[in-house]
Short mmCIF file of C-alpha atoms in Angstrom, two decimals:
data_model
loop_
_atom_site.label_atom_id
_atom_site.label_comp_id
_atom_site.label_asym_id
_atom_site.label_seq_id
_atom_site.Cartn_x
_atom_site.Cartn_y
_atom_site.Cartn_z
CA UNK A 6 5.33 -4.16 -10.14
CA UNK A 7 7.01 -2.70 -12.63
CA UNK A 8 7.00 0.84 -11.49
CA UNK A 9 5.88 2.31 -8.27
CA UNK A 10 2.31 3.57 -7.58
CA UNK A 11 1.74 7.23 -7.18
CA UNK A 12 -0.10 7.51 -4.33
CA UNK A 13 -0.51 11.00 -4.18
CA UNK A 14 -2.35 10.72 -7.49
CA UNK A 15 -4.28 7.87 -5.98
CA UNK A 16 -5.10 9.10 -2.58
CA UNK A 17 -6.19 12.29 -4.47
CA UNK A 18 -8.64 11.12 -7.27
CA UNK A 19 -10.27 9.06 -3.86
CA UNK A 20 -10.70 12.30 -2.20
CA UNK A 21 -12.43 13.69 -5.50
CA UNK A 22 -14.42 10.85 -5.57
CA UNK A 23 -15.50 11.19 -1.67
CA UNK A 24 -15.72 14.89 -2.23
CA UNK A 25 -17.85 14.33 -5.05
CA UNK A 26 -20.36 11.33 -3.86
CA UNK A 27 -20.87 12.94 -0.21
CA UNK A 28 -22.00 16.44 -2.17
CA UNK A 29 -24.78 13.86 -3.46
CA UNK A 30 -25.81 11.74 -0.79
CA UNK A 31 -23.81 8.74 -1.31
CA UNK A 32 -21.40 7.21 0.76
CA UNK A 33 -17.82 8.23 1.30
CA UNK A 34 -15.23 4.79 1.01
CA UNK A 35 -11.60 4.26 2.05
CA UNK A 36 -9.25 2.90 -0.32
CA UNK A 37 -7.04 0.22 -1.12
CA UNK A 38 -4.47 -0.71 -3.90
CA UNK A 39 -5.38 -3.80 -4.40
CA UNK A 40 -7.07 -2.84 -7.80
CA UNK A 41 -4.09 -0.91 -8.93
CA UNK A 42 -1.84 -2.91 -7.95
CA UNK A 43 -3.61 -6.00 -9.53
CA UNK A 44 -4.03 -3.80 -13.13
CA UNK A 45 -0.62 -3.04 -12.95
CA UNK A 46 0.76 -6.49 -12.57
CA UNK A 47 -1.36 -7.68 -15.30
CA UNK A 48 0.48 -5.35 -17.38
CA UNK A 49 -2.94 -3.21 -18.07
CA UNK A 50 -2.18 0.52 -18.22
CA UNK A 51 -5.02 1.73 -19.96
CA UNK A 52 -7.53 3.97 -18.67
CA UNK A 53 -9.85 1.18 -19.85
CA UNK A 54 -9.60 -0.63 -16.87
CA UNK A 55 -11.11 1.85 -14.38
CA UNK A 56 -14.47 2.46 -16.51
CA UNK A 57 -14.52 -1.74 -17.19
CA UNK A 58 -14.97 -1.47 -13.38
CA UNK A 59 -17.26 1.28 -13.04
CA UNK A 60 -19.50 -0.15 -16.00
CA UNK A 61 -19.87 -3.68 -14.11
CA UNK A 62 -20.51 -2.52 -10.70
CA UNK A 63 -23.20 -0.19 -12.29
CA UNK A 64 -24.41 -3.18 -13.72
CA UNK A 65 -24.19 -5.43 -10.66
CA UNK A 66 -26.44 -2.46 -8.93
CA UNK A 67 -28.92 -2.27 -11.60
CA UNK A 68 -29.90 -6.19 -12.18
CA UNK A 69 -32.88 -7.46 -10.23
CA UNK A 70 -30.92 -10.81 -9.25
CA UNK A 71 -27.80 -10.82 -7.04
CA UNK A 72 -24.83 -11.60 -9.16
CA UNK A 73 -22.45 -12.73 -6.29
CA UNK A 74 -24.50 -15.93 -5.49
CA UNK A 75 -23.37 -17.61 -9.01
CA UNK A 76 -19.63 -17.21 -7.79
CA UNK A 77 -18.22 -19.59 -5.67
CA UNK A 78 -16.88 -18.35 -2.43
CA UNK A 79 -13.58 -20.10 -2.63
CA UNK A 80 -13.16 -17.91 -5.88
CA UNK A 81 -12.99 -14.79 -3.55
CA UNK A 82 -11.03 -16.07 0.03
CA UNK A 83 -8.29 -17.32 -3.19
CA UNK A 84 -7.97 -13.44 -4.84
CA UNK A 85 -7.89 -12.27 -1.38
CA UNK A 86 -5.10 -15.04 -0.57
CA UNK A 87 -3.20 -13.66 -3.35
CA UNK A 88 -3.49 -10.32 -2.72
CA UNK A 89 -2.21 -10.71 0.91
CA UNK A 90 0.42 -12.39 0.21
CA UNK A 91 1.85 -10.54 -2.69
CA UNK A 92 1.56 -7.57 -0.69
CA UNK A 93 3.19 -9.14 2.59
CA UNK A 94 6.10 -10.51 0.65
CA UNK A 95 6.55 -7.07 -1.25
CA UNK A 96 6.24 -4.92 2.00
CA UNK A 97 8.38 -7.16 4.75
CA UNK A 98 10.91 -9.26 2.26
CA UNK A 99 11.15 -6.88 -0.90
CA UNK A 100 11.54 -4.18 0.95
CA UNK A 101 15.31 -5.24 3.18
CA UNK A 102 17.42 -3.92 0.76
CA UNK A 103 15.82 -0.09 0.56
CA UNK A 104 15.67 0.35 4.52
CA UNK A 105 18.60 0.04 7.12
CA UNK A 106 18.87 -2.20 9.82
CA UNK A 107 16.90 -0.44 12.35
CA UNK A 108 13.74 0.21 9.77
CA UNK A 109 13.83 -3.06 9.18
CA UNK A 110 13.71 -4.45 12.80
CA UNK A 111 10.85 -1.23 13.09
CA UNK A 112 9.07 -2.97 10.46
CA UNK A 113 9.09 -6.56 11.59
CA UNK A 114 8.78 -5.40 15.23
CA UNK A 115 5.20 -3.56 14.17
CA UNK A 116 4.18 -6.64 11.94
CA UNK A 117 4.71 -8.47 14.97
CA UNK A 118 2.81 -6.34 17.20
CA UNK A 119 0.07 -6.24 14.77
CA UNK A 120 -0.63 -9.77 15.16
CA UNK A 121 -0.31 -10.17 19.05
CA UNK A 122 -2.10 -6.60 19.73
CA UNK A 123 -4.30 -6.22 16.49
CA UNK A 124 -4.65 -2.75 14.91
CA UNK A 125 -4.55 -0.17 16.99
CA UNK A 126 -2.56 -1.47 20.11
CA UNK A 127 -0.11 -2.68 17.28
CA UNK A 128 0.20 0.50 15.41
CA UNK A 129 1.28 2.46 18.99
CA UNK A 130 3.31 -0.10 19.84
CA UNK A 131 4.85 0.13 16.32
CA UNK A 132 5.12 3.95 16.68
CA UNK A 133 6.74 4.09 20.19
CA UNK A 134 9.03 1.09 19.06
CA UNK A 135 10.42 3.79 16.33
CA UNK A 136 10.30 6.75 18.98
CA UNK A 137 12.55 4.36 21.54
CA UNK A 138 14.98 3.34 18.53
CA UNK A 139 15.46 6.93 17.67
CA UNK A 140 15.93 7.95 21.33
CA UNK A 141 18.48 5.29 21.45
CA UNK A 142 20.38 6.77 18.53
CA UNK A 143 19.86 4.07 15.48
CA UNK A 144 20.14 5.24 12.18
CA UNK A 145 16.43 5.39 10.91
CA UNK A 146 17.28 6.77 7.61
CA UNK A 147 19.56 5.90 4.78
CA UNK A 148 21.82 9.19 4.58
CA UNK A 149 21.53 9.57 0.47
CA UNK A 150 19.66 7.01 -1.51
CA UNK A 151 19.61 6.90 -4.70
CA UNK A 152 16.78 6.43 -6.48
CA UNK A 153 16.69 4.15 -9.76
CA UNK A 154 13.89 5.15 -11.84
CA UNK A 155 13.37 9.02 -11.81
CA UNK A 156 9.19 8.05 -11.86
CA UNK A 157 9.78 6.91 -7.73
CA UNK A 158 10.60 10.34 -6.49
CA UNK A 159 10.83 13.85 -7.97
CA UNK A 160 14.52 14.29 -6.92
CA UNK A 161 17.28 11.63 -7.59
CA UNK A 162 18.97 11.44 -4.18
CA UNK A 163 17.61 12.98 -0.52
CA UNK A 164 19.03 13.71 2.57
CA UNK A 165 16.69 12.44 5.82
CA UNK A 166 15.87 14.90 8.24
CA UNK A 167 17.02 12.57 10.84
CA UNK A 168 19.99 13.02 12.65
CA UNK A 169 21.88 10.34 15.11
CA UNK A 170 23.86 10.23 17.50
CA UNK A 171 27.49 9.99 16.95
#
């Protein structure tokens, strides 16, 4: 992507939406960025986009005939494919040069455990792998980064809360 995804914004206009369908009887959903992040590398950053989505899966709801059967199902495992992939080369190889060391190994360690434990073993394993790293004094935070494009965080540089060992 060109820019980072807010995902405050995002996370928020999901809650309104929850908020919003639960006050009338429908049904809350979780959310993804696949869509956004699938707009956004298309180069589409109009608004347009969002009520192109709402108007078809209003439409898929109202016909009398069930649209999906006239797809072919290798359409859908290939976009999820895609998606996957993009996302696991962004998030474990993309990512190296904006974490140190010991993030990294944090990161590849919880991947890892992910796939031997599934979700939730993997994601305790993952968080006690960062609580024994920090125990054992690794730098788990860049002292000042410096951010490129003023859009990824309000501030241009940070200092981590984290101290280590000397």
């Amino acid at each position: 992507m060109k820019r980072p995804l807010d995902y405050n914004h995002e996370l928020k206009t999901v809650g309104i939406s929850n908020i919003i369908s639960g006050m009338t009887g429908g049904y809350t959903g979780s959310y993804i960025f696949s869509q956004t992040i699938f707009s956004l590398r298309m180069g589409i950053r109009s608004r347009l986009m969002g009520y192109v989505v709402a108007a078809v899966s209003l439409i898929s709801v109202i016909v009398p005939f069930n649209i999906l059967a006239y797809i072919p199902n290798f359409f859908f495992g290939s976009l999820l494919m895609m998606i996957a992939l993009d996302l696991m080369f962004e998030w474990l190889i993309d990512v190296r040069e904006k974490v140190t060391s010991a993030e990294y190994f944090i990161l590849l360690g919880t991947f890892v455990l992910l796939q031997i434990l599934g979700v939730e073993f993997g994601i305790i394993g993952g968080c006690l792998l960062y609580v024994i790293m920090q125990k054992m004094g690794y730098d788990l935070g860049k002292e000042e980064q410096i951010i490129e494009d003023e859009k990824d965080l309000t501030m241009a540089t940070y200092q981590t809360p984290i101290q280590t060992r000397p």
